[in-house]
């Protein structure tokens, strides 16, 4: 939850509570990290994916209606899209690697591969 909190700019406790609420609703599932006992993973469930699909359509309609109501001209909309594009591009990027997904360093020098055959 720490990395998610950092990515979102929220406190760890706030993110943990939000994840717990969504887990209770069945839209997120939390699981233990197999490589780091301190970490947990949060993943969108099938039910959550369905909900996201429904909400994205509703969100699009709401934004379109709002822009129409405020009489946004085409050139103003183009400027808005240009400013928002970096945010949209960021959504599809993976979050920073966690301790669980990062390649772990060998615990001892003996665990390192030796190319020369010497120790």
PDB file of C-alpha atoms in Angstrom:
ATOM      1  CA  UNK A   1       0.000   0.000   0.000  1.00  0.00           C
ATOM      2  CA  UNK A   2       2.962   2.307   0.561  1.00  0.00           C
ATOM      3  CA  UNK A   3       3.886   2.436  -3.120  1.00  0.00           C
ATOM      4  CA  UNK A   4       0.270   2.961  -4.173  1.00  0.00           C
ATOM      5  CA  UNK A   5      -0.037   5.772  -1.627  1.00  0.00           C
ATOM      6  CA  UNK A   6       3.133   7.371  -2.990  1.00  0.00           C
ATOM      7  CA  UNK A   7       1.915   7.106  -6.583  1.00  0.00           C
ATOM      8  CA  UNK A   8      -1.448   8.654  -5.655  1.00  0.00           C
ATOM      9  CA  UNK A   9      -0.036  11.278  -3.296  1.00  0.00           C
ATOM     10  CA  UNK A  10      -2.132  10.059  -0.340  1.00  0.00           C
ATOM     11  CA  UNK A  11      -1.208   8.737   3.081  1.00  0.00           C
ATOM     12  CA  UNK A  12      -0.710   5.001   3.451  1.00  0.00           C
ATOM     13  CA  UNK A  13      -3.574   4.770   5.955  1.00  0.00           C
ATOM     14  CA  UNK A  14      -5.952   6.580   3.592  1.00  0.00           C
ATOM     15  CA  UNK A  15      -5.103   4.213   0.733  1.00  0.00           C
ATOM     16  CA  UNK A  16      -5.337   1.182   2.997  1.00  0.00           C
ATOM     17  CA  UNK A  17      -8.812   2.224   4.186  1.00  0.00           C
ATOM     18  CA  UNK A  18      -9.959   2.911   0.616  1.00  0.00           C
ATOM     19  CA  UNK A  19      -8.669  -0.471  -0.557  1.00  0.00           C
ATOM     20  CA  UNK A  20     -10.396  -2.160   2.401  1.00  0.00           C
ATOM     21  CA  UNK A  21     -13.726  -0.512   1.479  1.00  0.00           C
ATOM     22  CA  UNK A  22     -13.405  -1.579  -2.159  1.00  0.00           C
ATOM     23  CA  UNK A  23     -12.334  -5.058  -1.082  1.00  0.00           C
ATOM     24  CA  UNK A  24     -15.492  -5.280   1.073  1.00  0.00           C
ATOM     25  CA  UNK A  25     -17.563  -4.256  -1.976  1.00  0.00           C
ATOM     26  CA  UNK A  26     -15.895  -6.960  -4.041  1.00  0.00           C
ATOM     27  CA  UNK A  27     -14.231  -4.695  -6.616  1.00  0.00           C
ATOM     28  CA  UNK A  28     -10.676  -5.148  -5.301  1.00  0.00           C
ATOM     29  CA  UNK A  29      -8.868  -8.159  -3.911  1.00  0.00           C
ATOM     30  CA  UNK A  30      -5.876  -7.898  -1.623  1.00  0.00           C
ATOM     31  CA  UNK A  31      -3.212 -10.602  -1.479  1.00  0.00           C
ATOM     32  CA  UNK A  32       0.083 -11.056   0.316  1.00  0.00           C
ATOM     33  CA  UNK A  33       3.299 -10.510  -1.592  1.00  0.00           C
ATOM     34  CA  UNK A  34       5.131 -13.834  -1.866  1.00  0.00           C
ATOM     35  CA  UNK A  35       8.551 -12.141  -1.742  1.00  0.00           C
ATOM     36  CA  UNK A  36       7.988  -9.505   0.940  1.00  0.00           C
ATOM     37  CA  UNK A  37       5.830 -10.327   3.961  1.00  0.00           C
ATOM     38  CA  UNK A  38       5.396  -6.609   4.694  1.00  0.00           C
ATOM     39  CA  UNK A  39       3.814  -5.889   1.315  1.00  0.00           C
ATOM     40  CA  UNK A  40       0.366  -6.564  -0.093  1.00  0.00           C
ATOM     41  CA  UNK A  41      -0.993  -6.473  -3.627  1.00  0.00           C
ATOM     42  CA  UNK A  42      -4.345  -4.962  -4.596  1.00  0.00           C
ATOM     43  CA  UNK A  43      -5.936  -6.105  -7.843  1.00  0.00           C
ATOM     44  CA  UNK A  44      -9.191  -5.302  -9.599  1.00  0.00           C
ATOM     45  CA  UNK A  45     -11.608  -8.239  -9.499  1.00  0.00           C
ATOM     46  CA  UNK A  46     -13.862  -9.324 -12.375  1.00  0.00           C
ATOM     47  CA  UNK A  47     -16.701  -7.481 -10.649  1.00  0.00           C
ATOM     48  CA  UNK A  48     -14.476  -4.399 -10.432  1.00  0.00           C
ATOM     49  CA  UNK A  49     -13.644  -4.611 -14.133  1.00  0.00           C
ATOM     50  CA  UNK A  50     -17.359  -4.650 -14.986  1.00  0.00           C
ATOM     51  CA  UNK A  51     -17.944  -1.659 -12.713  1.00  0.00           C
ATOM     52  CA  UNK A  52     -15.036   0.267 -14.264  1.00  0.00           C
ATOM     53  CA  UNK A  53     -16.476  -0.371 -17.723  1.00  0.00           C
ATOM     54  CA  UNK A  54     -19.871   0.971 -16.677  1.00  0.00           C
ATOM     55  CA  UNK A  55     -18.400   3.969 -14.886  1.00  0.00           C
ATOM     56  CA  UNK A  56     -16.083   4.964 -17.725  1.00  0.00           C
ATOM     57  CA  UNK A  57     -19.071   5.310 -20.057  1.00  0.00           C
ATOM     58  CA  UNK A  58     -20.955   7.346 -17.468  1.00  0.00           C
ATOM     59  CA  UNK A  59     -17.889   9.504 -16.867  1.00  0.00           C
ATOM     60  CA  UNK A  60     -17.499  10.180 -20.595  1.00  0.00           C
ATOM     61  CA  UNK A  61     -21.154  11.237 -20.916  1.00  0.00           C
ATOM     62  CA  UNK A  62     -20.869  13.467 -17.830  1.00  0.00           C
ATOM     63  CA  UNK A  63     -17.745  15.218 -19.119  1.00  0.00           C
ATOM     64  CA  UNK A  64     -19.249  15.695 -22.578  1.00  0.00           C
ATOM     65  CA  UNK A  65     -22.471  17.128 -21.090  1.00  0.00           C
ATOM     66  CA  UNK A  66     -20.490  19.465 -18.833  1.00  0.00           C
ATOM     67  CA  UNK A  67     -18.405  20.789 -21.707  1.00  0.00           C
ATOM     68  CA  UNK A  68     -21.524  21.309 -23.820  1.00  0.00           C
ATOM     69  CA  UNK A  69     -23.292  23.117 -20.986  1.00  0.00           C
ATOM     70  CA  UNK A  70     -20.340  25.501 -20.594  1.00  0.00           C
ATOM     71  CA  UNK A  71     -20.247  26.171 -24.346  1.00  0.00           C
ATOM     72  CA  UNK A  72     -16.638  25.103 -24.835  1.00  0.00           C
ATOM     73  CA  UNK A  73     -15.502  25.889 -28.373  1.00  0.00           C
ATOM     74  CA  UNK A  74     -13.673  23.307 -30.497  1.00  0.00           C
ATOM     75  CA  UNK A  75     -10.336  25.131 -30.235  1.00  0.00           C
ATOM     76  CA  UNK A  76     -10.688  25.374 -26.444  1.00  0.00           C
ATOM     77  CA  UNK A  77     -11.465  21.674 -26.306  1.00  0.00           C
ATOM     78  CA  UNK A  78      -8.341  20.944 -28.353  1.00  0.00           C
ATOM     79  CA  UNK A  79      -6.204  22.904 -25.868  1.00  0.00           C
ATOM     80  CA  UNK A  80      -7.832  21.027 -22.993  1.00  0.00           C
ATOM     81  CA  UNK A  81      -7.132  17.678 -24.654  1.00  0.00           C
ATOM     82  CA  UNK A  82      -3.484  18.651 -25.198  1.00  0.00           C
ATOM     83  CA  UNK A  83      -3.121  19.516 -21.505  1.00  0.00           C
ATOM     84  CA  UNK A  84      -4.836  16.333 -20.333  1.00  0.00           C
ATOM     85  CA  UNK A  85      -2.990  13.962 -22.686  1.00  0.00           C
ATOM     86  CA  UNK A  86       0.036  13.503 -20.373  1.00  0.00           C
ATOM     87  CA  UNK A  87      -2.355  12.335 -17.648  1.00  0.00           C
ATOM     88  CA  UNK A  88      -3.998   9.863 -20.007  1.00  0.00           C
ATOM     89  CA  UNK A  89      -0.603   8.609 -21.157  1.00  0.00           C
ATOM     90  CA  UNK A  90       0.428   8.098 -17.533  1.00  0.00           C
ATOM     91  CA  UNK A  91      -2.581   5.881 -16.774  1.00  0.00           C
ATOM     92  CA  UNK A  92      -1.344   3.073 -19.023  1.00  0.00           C
ATOM     93  CA  UNK A  93       2.197   3.069 -17.617  1.00  0.00           C
ATOM     94  CA  UNK A  94       2.963   0.483 -14.976  1.00  0.00           C
ATOM     95  CA  UNK A  95       3.545   1.744 -11.477  1.00  0.00           C
ATOM     96  CA  UNK A  96       7.035   1.668 -10.046  1.00  0.00           C
ATOM     97  CA  UNK A  97       8.357  -1.794  -9.346  1.00  0.00           C
ATOM     98  CA  UNK A  98       7.669  -2.958  -5.832  1.00  0.00           C
ATOM     99  CA  UNK A  99       9.967  -4.945  -3.619  1.00  0.00           C
ATOM    100  CA  UNK A 100       7.891  -7.939  -4.600  1.00  0.00           C
ATOM    101  CA  UNK A 101       8.321  -7.505  -8.360  1.00  0.00           C
ATOM    102  CA  UNK A 102      11.873  -6.202  -8.395  1.00  0.00           C
ATOM    103  CA  UNK A 103      14.635  -8.678  -9.050  1.00  0.00           C
ATOM    104  CA  UNK A 104      16.093  -9.621  -5.691  1.00  0.00           C
ATOM    105  CA  UNK A 105      19.835  -9.467  -5.021  1.00  0.00           C
ATOM    106  CA  UNK A 106      21.482 -12.712  -3.961  1.00  0.00           C
ATOM    107  CA  UNK A 107      21.734 -13.032  -0.194  1.00  0.00           C
ATOM    108  CA  UNK A 108      25.395 -14.094  -0.287  1.00  0.00           C
ATOM    109  CA  UNK A 109      28.309 -13.943  -2.673  1.00  0.00           C
ATOM    110  CA  UNK A 110      28.093 -17.735  -3.039  1.00  0.00           C
ATOM    111  CA  UNK A 111      24.729 -17.282  -4.743  1.00  0.00           C
ATOM    112  CA  UNK A 112      26.263 -15.180  -7.541  1.00  0.00           C
ATOM    113  CA  UNK A 113      26.908 -16.906 -10.874  1.00  0.00           C
ATOM    114  CA  UNK A 114      30.627 -17.332 -11.541  1.00  0.00           C
ATOM    115  CA  UNK A 115      31.764 -17.004 -15.132  1.00  0.00           C
ATOM    116  CA  UNK A 116      35.407 -17.908 -14.508  1.00  0.00           C
ATOM    117  CA  UNK A 117      34.864 -20.909 -12.286  1.00  0.00           C
ATOM    118  CA  UNK A 118      36.958 -19.250  -9.535  1.00  0.00           C
ATOM    119  CA  UNK A 119      35.681 -18.249  -6.122  1.00  0.00           C
TER     120      UNK A 119
END
